Short mmCIF file of C-alpha atoms in Angstrom, two decimals:
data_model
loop_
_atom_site.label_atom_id
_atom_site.label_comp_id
_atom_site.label_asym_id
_atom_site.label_seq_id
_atom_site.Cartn_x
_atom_site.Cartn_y
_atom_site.Cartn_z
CA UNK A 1 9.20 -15.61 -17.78
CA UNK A 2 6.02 -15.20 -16.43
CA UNK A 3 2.90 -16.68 -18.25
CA UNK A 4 -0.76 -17.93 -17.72
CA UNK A 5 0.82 -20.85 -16.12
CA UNK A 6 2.96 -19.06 -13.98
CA UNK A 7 -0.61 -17.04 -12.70
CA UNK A 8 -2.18 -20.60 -11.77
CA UNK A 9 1.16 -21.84 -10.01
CA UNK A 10 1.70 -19.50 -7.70
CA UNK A 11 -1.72 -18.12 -7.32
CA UNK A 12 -2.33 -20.12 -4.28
CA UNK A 13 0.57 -18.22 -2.01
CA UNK A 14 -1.48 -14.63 -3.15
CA UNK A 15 -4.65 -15.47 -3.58
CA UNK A 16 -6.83 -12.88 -1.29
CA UNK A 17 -5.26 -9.83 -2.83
CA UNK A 18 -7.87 -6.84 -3.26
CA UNK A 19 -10.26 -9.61 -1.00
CA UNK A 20 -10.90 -6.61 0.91
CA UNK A 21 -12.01 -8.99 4.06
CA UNK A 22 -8.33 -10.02 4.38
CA UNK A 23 -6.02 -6.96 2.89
CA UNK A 24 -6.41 -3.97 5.06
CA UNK A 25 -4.05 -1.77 4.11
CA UNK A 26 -5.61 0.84 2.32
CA UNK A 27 -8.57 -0.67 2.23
CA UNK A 28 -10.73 1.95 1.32
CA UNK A 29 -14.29 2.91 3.82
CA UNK A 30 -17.51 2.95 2.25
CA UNK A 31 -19.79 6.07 1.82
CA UNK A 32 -22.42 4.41 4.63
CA UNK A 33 -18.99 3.91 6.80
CA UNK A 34 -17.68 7.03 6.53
CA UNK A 35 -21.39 8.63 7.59
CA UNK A 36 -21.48 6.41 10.49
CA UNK A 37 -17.86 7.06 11.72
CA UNK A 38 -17.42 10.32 14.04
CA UNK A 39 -16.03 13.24 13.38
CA UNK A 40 -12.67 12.66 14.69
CA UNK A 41 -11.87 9.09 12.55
CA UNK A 42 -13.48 10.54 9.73
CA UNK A 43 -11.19 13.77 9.92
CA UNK A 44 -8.00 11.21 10.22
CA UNK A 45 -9.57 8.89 7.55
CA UNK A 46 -9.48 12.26 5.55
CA UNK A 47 -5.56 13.58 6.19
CA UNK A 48 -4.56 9.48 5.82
CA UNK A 49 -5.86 9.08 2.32
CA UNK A 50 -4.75 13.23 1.32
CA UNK A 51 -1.19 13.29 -0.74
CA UNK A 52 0.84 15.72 1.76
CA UNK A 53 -0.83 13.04 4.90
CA UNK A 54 -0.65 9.50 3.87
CA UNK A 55 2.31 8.75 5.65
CA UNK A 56 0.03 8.79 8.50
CA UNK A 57 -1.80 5.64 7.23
CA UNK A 58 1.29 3.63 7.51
CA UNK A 59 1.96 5.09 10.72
CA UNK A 60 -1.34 4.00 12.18
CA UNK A 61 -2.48 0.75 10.89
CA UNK A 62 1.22 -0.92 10.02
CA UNK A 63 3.55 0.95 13.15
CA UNK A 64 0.82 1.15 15.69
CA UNK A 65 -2.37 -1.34 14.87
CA UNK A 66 -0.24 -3.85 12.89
CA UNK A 67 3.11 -4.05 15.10
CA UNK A 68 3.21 -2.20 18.76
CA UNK A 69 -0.32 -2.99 19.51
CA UNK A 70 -0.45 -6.46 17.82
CA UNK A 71 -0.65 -9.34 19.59
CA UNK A 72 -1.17 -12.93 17.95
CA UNK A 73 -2.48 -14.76 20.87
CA UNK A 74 -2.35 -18.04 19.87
CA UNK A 75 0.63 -19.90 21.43
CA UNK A 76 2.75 -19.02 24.44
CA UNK A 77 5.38 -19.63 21.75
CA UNK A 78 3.78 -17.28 18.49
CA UNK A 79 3.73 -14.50 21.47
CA UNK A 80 6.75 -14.72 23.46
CA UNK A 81 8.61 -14.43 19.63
CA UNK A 82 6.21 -11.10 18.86
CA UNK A 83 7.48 -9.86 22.42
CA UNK A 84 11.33 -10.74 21.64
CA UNK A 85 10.70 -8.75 18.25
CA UNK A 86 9.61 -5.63 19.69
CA UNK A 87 11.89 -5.34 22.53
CA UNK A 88 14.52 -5.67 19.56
CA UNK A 89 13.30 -2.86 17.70
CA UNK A 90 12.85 -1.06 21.05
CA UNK A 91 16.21 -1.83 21.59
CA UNK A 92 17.10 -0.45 18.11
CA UNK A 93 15.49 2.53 18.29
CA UNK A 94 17.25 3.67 21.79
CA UNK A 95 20.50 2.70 20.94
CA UNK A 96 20.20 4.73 17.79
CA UNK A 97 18.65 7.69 19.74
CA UNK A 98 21.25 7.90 21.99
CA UNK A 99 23.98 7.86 19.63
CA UNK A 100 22.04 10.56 17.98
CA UNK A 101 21.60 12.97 20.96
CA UNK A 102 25.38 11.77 22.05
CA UNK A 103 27.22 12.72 18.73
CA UNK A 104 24.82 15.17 17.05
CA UNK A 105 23.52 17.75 19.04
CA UNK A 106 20.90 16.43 21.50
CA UNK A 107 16.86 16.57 20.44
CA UNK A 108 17.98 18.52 17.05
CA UNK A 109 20.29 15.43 16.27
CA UNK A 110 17.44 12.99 17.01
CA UNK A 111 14.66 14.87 15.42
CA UNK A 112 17.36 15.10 12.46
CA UNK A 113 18.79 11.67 12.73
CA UNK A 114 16.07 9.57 13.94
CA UNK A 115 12.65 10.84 13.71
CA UNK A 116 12.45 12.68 10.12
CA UNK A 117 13.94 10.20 8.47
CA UNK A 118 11.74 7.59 10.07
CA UNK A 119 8.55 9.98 8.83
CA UNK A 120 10.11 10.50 5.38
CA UNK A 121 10.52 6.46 4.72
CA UNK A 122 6.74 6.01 6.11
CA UNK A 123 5.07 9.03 3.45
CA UNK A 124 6.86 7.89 1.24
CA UNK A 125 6.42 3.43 1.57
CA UNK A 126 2.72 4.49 2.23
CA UNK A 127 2.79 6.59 -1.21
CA UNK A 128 3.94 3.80 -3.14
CA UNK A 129 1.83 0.82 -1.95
CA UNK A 130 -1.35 3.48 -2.30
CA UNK A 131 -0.05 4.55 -5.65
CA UNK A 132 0.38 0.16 -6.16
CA UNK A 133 -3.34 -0.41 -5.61
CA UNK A 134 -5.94 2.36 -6.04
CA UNK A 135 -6.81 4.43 -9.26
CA UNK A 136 -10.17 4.99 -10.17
CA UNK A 137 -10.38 1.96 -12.76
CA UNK A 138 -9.15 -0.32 -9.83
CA UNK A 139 -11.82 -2.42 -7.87
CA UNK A 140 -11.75 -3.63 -4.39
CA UNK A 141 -13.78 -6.61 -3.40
CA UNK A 142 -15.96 -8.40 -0.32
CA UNK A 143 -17.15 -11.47 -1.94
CA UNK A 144 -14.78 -14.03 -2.95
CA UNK A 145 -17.00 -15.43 -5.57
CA UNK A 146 -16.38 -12.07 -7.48
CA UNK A 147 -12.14 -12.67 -7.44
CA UNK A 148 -10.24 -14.39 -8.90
CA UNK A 149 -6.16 -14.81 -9.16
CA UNK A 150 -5.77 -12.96 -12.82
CA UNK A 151 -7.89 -10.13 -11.20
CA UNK A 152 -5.97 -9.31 -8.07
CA UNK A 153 -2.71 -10.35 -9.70
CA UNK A 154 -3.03 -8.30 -12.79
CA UNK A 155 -5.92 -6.54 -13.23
CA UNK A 156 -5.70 -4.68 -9.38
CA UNK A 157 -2.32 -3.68 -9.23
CA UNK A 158 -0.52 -0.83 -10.88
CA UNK A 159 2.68 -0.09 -13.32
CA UNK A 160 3.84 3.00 -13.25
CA UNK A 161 6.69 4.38 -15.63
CA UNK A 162 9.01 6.67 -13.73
CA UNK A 163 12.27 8.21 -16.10
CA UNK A 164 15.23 5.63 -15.74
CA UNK A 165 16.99 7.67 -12.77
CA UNK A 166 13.96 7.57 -10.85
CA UNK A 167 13.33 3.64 -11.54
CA UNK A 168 16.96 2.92 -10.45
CA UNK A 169 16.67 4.69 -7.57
CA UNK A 170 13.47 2.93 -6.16
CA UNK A 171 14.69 -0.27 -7.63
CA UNK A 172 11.61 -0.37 -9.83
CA UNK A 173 9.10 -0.62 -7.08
CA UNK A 174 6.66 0.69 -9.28
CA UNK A 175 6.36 -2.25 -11.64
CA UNK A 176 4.15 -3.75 -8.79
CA UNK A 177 2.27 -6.63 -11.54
CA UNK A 178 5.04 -8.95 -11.63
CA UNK A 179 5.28 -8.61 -8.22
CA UNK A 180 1.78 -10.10 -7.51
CA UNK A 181 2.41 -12.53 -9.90
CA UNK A 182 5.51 -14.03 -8.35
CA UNK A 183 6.99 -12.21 -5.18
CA UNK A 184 10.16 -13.86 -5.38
CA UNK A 185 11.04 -12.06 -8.27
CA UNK A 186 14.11 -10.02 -7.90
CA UNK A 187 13.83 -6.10 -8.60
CA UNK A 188 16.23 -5.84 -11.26
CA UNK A 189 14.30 -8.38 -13.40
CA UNK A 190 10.96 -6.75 -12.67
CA UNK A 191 10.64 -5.04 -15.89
CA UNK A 192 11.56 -8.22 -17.95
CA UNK A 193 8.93 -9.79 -16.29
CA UNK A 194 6.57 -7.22 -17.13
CA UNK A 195 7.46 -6.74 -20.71
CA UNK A 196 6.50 -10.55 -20.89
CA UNK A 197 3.17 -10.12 -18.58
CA UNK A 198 2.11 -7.33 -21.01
CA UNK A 199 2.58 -9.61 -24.13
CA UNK A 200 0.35 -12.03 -22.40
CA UNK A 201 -2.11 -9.68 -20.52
CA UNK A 202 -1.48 -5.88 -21.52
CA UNK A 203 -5.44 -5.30 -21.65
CA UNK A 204 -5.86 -5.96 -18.36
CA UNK A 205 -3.15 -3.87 -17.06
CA UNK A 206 -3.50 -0.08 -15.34
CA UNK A 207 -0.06 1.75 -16.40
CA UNK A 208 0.47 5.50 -16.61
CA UNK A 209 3.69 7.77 -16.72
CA UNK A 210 4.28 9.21 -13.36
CA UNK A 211 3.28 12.88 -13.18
CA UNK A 212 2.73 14.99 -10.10
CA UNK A 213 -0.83 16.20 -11.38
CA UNK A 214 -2.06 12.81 -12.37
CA UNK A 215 -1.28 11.52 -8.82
CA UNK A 216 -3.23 14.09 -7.10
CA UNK A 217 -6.53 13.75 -9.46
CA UNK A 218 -5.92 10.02 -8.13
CA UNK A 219 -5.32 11.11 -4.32
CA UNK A 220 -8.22 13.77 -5.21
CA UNK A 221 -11.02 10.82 -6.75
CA UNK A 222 -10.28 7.85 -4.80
CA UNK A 223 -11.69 8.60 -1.20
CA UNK A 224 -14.56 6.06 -0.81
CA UNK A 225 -15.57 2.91 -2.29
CA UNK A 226 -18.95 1.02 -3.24
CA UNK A 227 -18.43 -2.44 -3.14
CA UNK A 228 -22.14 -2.85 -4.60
CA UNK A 229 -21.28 -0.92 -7.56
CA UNK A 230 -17.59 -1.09 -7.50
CA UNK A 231 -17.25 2.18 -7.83
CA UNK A 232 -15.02 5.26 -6.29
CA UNK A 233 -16.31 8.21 -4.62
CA UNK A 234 -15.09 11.77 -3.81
CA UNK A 235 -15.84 13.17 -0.28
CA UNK A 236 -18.60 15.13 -1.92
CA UNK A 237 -20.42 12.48 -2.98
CA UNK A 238 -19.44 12.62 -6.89
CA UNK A 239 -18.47 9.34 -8.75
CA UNK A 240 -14.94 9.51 -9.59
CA UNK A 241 -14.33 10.19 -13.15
CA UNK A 242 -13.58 6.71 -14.40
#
């Protein structure tokens, strides 16, 4: 389903994954940038990439940098559509509100009806795409002459076995290679194509067993990044254990 050949075919479409230039989201800081910052981004860099706080990640560079405060400014057209978008979600989100406070109890209803679950899907989207990219064997990069396609397709993205309640449930969104390989591949034929990726490639790939304790010692290790040495840092200063 998904060989060497399907890696070079579709490379092209993907091909700046983990170029860390290009994908910002959770793009990890460096130990010089997180000295230089100030006290206040490097106290939210600190709750954003914490397990019980990285819903605020998504919250902050997706909600607020990547959609309410992004503008393309390129053509009257490309911004006059990004306009028409968020007055549509506006629109959605008052509508929704007011049926909320109209039908279930006022604020409680749209605290209960609105806002937590709105918080709950962005801990738990932001959990998943950290959980997709960052362990301590995983690299980021800056220079593009260090990439390549098999390494951000394969080698820089995650599979991670949940039991099979748990993997229906999220519609297998943790079997995240085949996903890099091909995007178009649907989620209920995710783990075929991993199964065949893995005959192909299995040395390459990071896989674990979900487990609560092994995601925090990730959480834990994984706070800053060399790029020179292309290696992960604690807050301390202590190498992750690799």
């Amino acid at each position: 389903m998904c060989s060497l050949q399907c890696l070079r075919g579709h490379s092209s479409d993907f091909d700046q994954t983990f170029l860390s230039a290009i994908d910002w989201i959770w793009r990890p800081w460096t130990p010089q940038e997180y000295a230089d910052a100030s006290p206040r981004a490097r106290w939210l860099y600190r709750i954003e990439r914490s397990l019980p706080g990285c819903a605020l990640h998504y919250l902050r560079r997706v909600w607020w940098d990547g959609m309410v405060r992004f503008n393309p400014g390129q053509t009257p057209e490309q911004r006059r559509s990004m306009r028409v978008g968020k007055g549509i979600t506006l629109a959605f989100f008052i509508v929704i509100s007011a049926i909320a406070w109209r039908y279930a109890g006022g604020w409680a209803g749209v605290l209960a009806g609105v806002l937590v679950p709105f918080i709950v899907f962005n801990y738990f989207i932001a959990f998943f795409v950290y959980l997709h990219h960052t362990h301590p064997h995983i690299p980021y990069f800056l220079d593009r002459e260090q990439w390549g396609p098999a390494i951000g397709q394969v080698y820089c993205s995650t599979v991670i076995h949940f039991s099979r309640p748990m993997a229906w449930l999220t519609h297998n969104i943790m079997v995240h290679v085949p996903h890099h390989v091909h995007p178009h591949i649907p989620y209920y034929h995710l783990p075929a194509a991993y199964a065949d990726i893995k005959a192909r490639f299995g040395g390459y790939i990071h896989e674990y067993r979900f487990r609560w304790r092994d995601v925090a010692k990730i959480f834990n290790q994984c706070k800053l990044f060399d790029f020179e040495q292309r290696r992960w840092y604690r807050f301390d200063g202590c190498p992750a254990a690799a």
